[in-house]
């Protein structure tokens, strides 16, 4: 876990666009998460915003659209979007924001600077994301991020398993990204055992991957 982006008590503003903003002062990320969870569940809105005004950062949850946005800066804000395929990922994104702000969400998924990119097919999004990694070090780190989200090490210690127990219709964008990065890196994919879920990707142990994944374990 990265260090908190600002230690000590913090103030956040929760909003849904109805003018009834809620300002909270909290001592730690867990306290902020508890407060926002109650705010989130007590309202029925298409958009929920968490603002950290002193840091000039915010997180915008859009459950109706299946989208998360993060914003950094005031004069020339940096805005990025993430497609969310599972509803249970909205609140975890809030916790990451409370812990480490904008940067805390770096490894949460496939961020794009253009909202229109999210309308592309999952496979197209995955390929586009993979193309942004042009060095071996960055590509290995991204592969490890994907593994850390839903992967395991096979009990034989011979294989890394991505998307453990997931169906083929799950995680299509990240699977497409992973396969493109594996080709770029020369990581060997092997056939998954017959009894495994259709969405799993098995790869032979690779020293580069083992070292990076160890940081995430």
XYZ file of C-alpha atoms in Angstrom:
217
model
C 0.000 0.000 0.000
C 1.358 3.405 -0.931
C 1.732 6.033 1.762
C -1.284 8.295 2.393
C -1.165 11.307 0.127
C -1.685 13.580 3.125
C -1.450 12.354 6.697
C -3.625 13.490 9.570
C -7.265 14.628 9.679
C -8.850 15.443 6.340
C -11.997 17.132 5.113
C -14.104 15.795 2.258
C -17.271 16.996 0.577
C -19.837 14.416 -0.561
C -22.321 15.538 -3.205
C -24.999 14.159 -5.523
C -25.868 17.394 -7.304
C -28.997 18.286 -5.332
C -27.355 21.081 -3.352
C -27.403 19.137 -0.101
C -23.671 18.534 0.107
C -22.279 16.784 3.157
C -18.973 17.988 4.597
C -17.093 15.564 6.804
C -13.947 15.853 8.874
C -12.304 12.499 9.471
C -9.229 11.229 11.206
C -8.371 8.355 8.861
C -9.442 6.682 5.588
C -11.605 4.068 7.310
C -13.657 6.742 9.042
C -14.113 8.502 5.706
C -15.164 5.242 4.058
C -17.790 4.531 6.710
C -19.223 8.027 6.329
C -19.332 7.856 2.548
C -20.815 4.342 2.520
C -23.767 5.641 4.530
C -24.070 8.663 2.224
C -23.948 6.435 -0.861
C -26.551 3.969 0.375
C -28.965 6.618 1.686
C -29.350 8.285 -1.712
C -30.512 7.206 -5.137
C -28.493 9.224 -7.607
C -26.796 8.752 -10.938
C -23.698 10.637 -9.765
C -21.835 10.755 -6.461
C -18.853 13.068 -5.985
C -16.150 12.958 -3.329
C -14.194 16.197 -3.230
C -10.904 16.906 -1.530
C -10.721 20.642 -2.109
C -7.362 21.379 -0.394
C -5.700 18.717 -2.572
C -7.685 19.789 -5.653
C -8.738 16.214 -6.289
C -12.075 14.480 -6.639
C -13.654 11.153 -7.455
C -16.947 10.849 -9.331
C -18.977 7.631 -9.222
C -21.606 7.176 -11.919
C -23.348 3.855 -11.200
C -26.043 4.390 -13.794
C -23.433 4.644 -16.540
C -21.044 2.093 -15.090
C -18.288 4.721 -15.004
C -15.844 6.191 -12.486
C -14.012 9.462 -13.084
C -11.071 10.926 -11.207
C -9.989 14.558 -11.332
C -6.730 16.219 -10.327
C -5.955 19.926 -10.430
C -8.109 23.040 -10.542
C -6.803 25.401 -13.244
C -6.089 22.713 -15.842
C -7.674 19.606 -14.372
C -6.570 16.148 -15.412
C -9.645 13.985 -15.924
C -9.666 10.226 -16.494
C -12.457 7.670 -16.848
C -12.806 4.006 -15.987
C -15.464 1.535 -17.141
C -16.813 -0.476 -14.205
C -18.192 -3.888 -15.077
C -19.229 -4.854 -11.546
C -21.327 -2.717 -9.190
C -19.347 -3.863 -6.178
C -16.282 -1.937 -7.359
C -17.676 1.557 -6.715
C -17.174 1.665 -2.956
C -13.699 0.077 -3.085
C -12.659 2.877 -5.438
C -13.797 5.371 -2.803
C -11.639 3.651 -0.186
C -8.584 3.884 -2.451
C -9.279 7.584 -2.934
C -9.556 8.156 0.817
C -6.254 6.344 1.342
C -4.129 7.841 -1.414
C -6.183 10.297 -3.457
C -5.974 10.447 -7.239
C -2.807 8.336 -7.341
C -4.391 5.659 -5.172
C -6.523 4.656 -8.149
C -3.631 4.248 -10.598
C -3.845 0.474 -10.430
C -7.596 0.082 -10.094
C -8.215 -0.579 -13.779
C -8.029 0.751 -17.311
C -8.152 4.549 -17.192
C -8.791 6.612 -20.348
C -8.627 10.378 -20.847
C -11.524 10.401 -23.337
C -14.966 9.315 -22.146
C -15.798 8.222 -25.695
C -13.125 5.518 -25.453
C -15.318 3.704 -22.961
C -17.929 3.103 -25.657
C -15.553 0.893 -27.633
C -15.826 -2.871 -27.337
C -14.010 -4.407 -24.371
C -11.499 -5.996 -26.724
C -10.762 -2.667 -28.397
C -10.373 -0.954 -25.039
C -8.016 -3.668 -23.875
C -5.839 -3.447 -26.963
C -5.729 0.345 -26.727
C -4.710 0.194 -23.085
C -1.991 -2.382 -23.785
C -0.542 -0.167 -26.508
C 0.200 2.561 -23.958
C 2.850 0.368 -22.290
C 6.014 0.648 -24.338
C 8.684 -0.610 -21.926
C 9.148 -4.048 -20.423
C 9.145 -2.702 -16.852
C 5.843 -0.864 -17.280
C 4.234 -3.810 -19.073
C 5.298 -6.280 -16.367
C 3.912 -3.975 -13.679
C 0.586 -3.779 -15.507
C 0.430 -7.560 -15.910
C 1.048 -7.899 -12.173
C -1.740 -5.400 -11.462
C -4.172 -7.499 -13.476
C -3.034 -10.632 -11.681
C -3.329 -9.051 -8.242
C -6.977 -8.169 -8.847
C -8.195 -11.728 -9.402
C -5.270 -14.100 -9.812
C -3.619 -16.917 -7.913
C -0.485 -19.024 -8.109
C -1.237 -22.628 -9.015
C -0.425 -24.984 -6.088
C 2.292 -26.580 -8.214
C 4.104 -23.207 -8.330
C 4.528 -23.736 -12.067
C 1.792 -21.401 -13.280
C 0.232 -18.021 -12.648
C -3.553 -18.050 -13.025
C -5.331 -14.862 -14.089
C -9.083 -14.294 -13.579
C -9.388 -17.212 -11.199
C -12.861 -18.839 -11.378
C -14.136 -16.140 -13.779
C -16.305 -16.883 -16.793
C -15.312 -15.969 -20.333
C -17.808 -13.085 -20.400
C -16.155 -11.460 -17.368
C -13.177 -9.092 -17.562
C -13.109 -9.009 -21.364
C -11.238 -5.708 -21.605
C -8.570 -6.698 -19.091
C -8.223 -10.141 -20.668
C -7.632 -8.546 -24.066
C -5.079 -6.213 -22.516
C -3.361 -9.073 -20.731
C -3.051 -11.192 -23.872
C -1.569 -8.277 -25.814
C 0.932 -7.548 -23.054
C 1.889 -11.217 -22.833
C 2.680 -11.201 -26.541
C 4.727 -8.025 -26.123
C 6.673 -9.554 -23.233
C 7.036 -13.039 -24.664
C 5.252 -14.641 -21.697
C 4.093 -18.169 -22.485
C 0.417 -19.029 -22.169
C -0.487 -22.661 -21.470
C -3.743 -24.553 -21.814
C -5.855 -24.384 -18.670
C -6.951 -27.663 -17.094
C -10.297 -28.895 -18.380
C -12.084 -28.398 -15.066
C -11.260 -24.698 -14.742
C -13.552 -21.747 -15.504
C -13.689 -20.562 -19.106
C -12.289 -17.116 -18.406
C -9.073 -18.200 -16.721
C -5.712 -17.494 -18.339
C -2.803 -19.703 -17.292
C 0.819 -18.746 -17.931
C 4.052 -20.527 -17.193
C 6.097 -19.085 -14.331
C 8.307 -16.244 -15.506
C 11.075 -14.764 -13.346
C 10.113 -11.203 -14.265
C 6.472 -11.824 -13.424
C 7.312 -13.669 -10.206
C 9.359 -10.755 -8.915
C 6.660 -8.189 -9.704
C 3.766 -10.276 -8.417
C 5.608 -10.838 -5.147
C 5.255 -7.104 -4.496
C 1.490 -7.449 -4.775
C 1.038 -10.591 -2.675
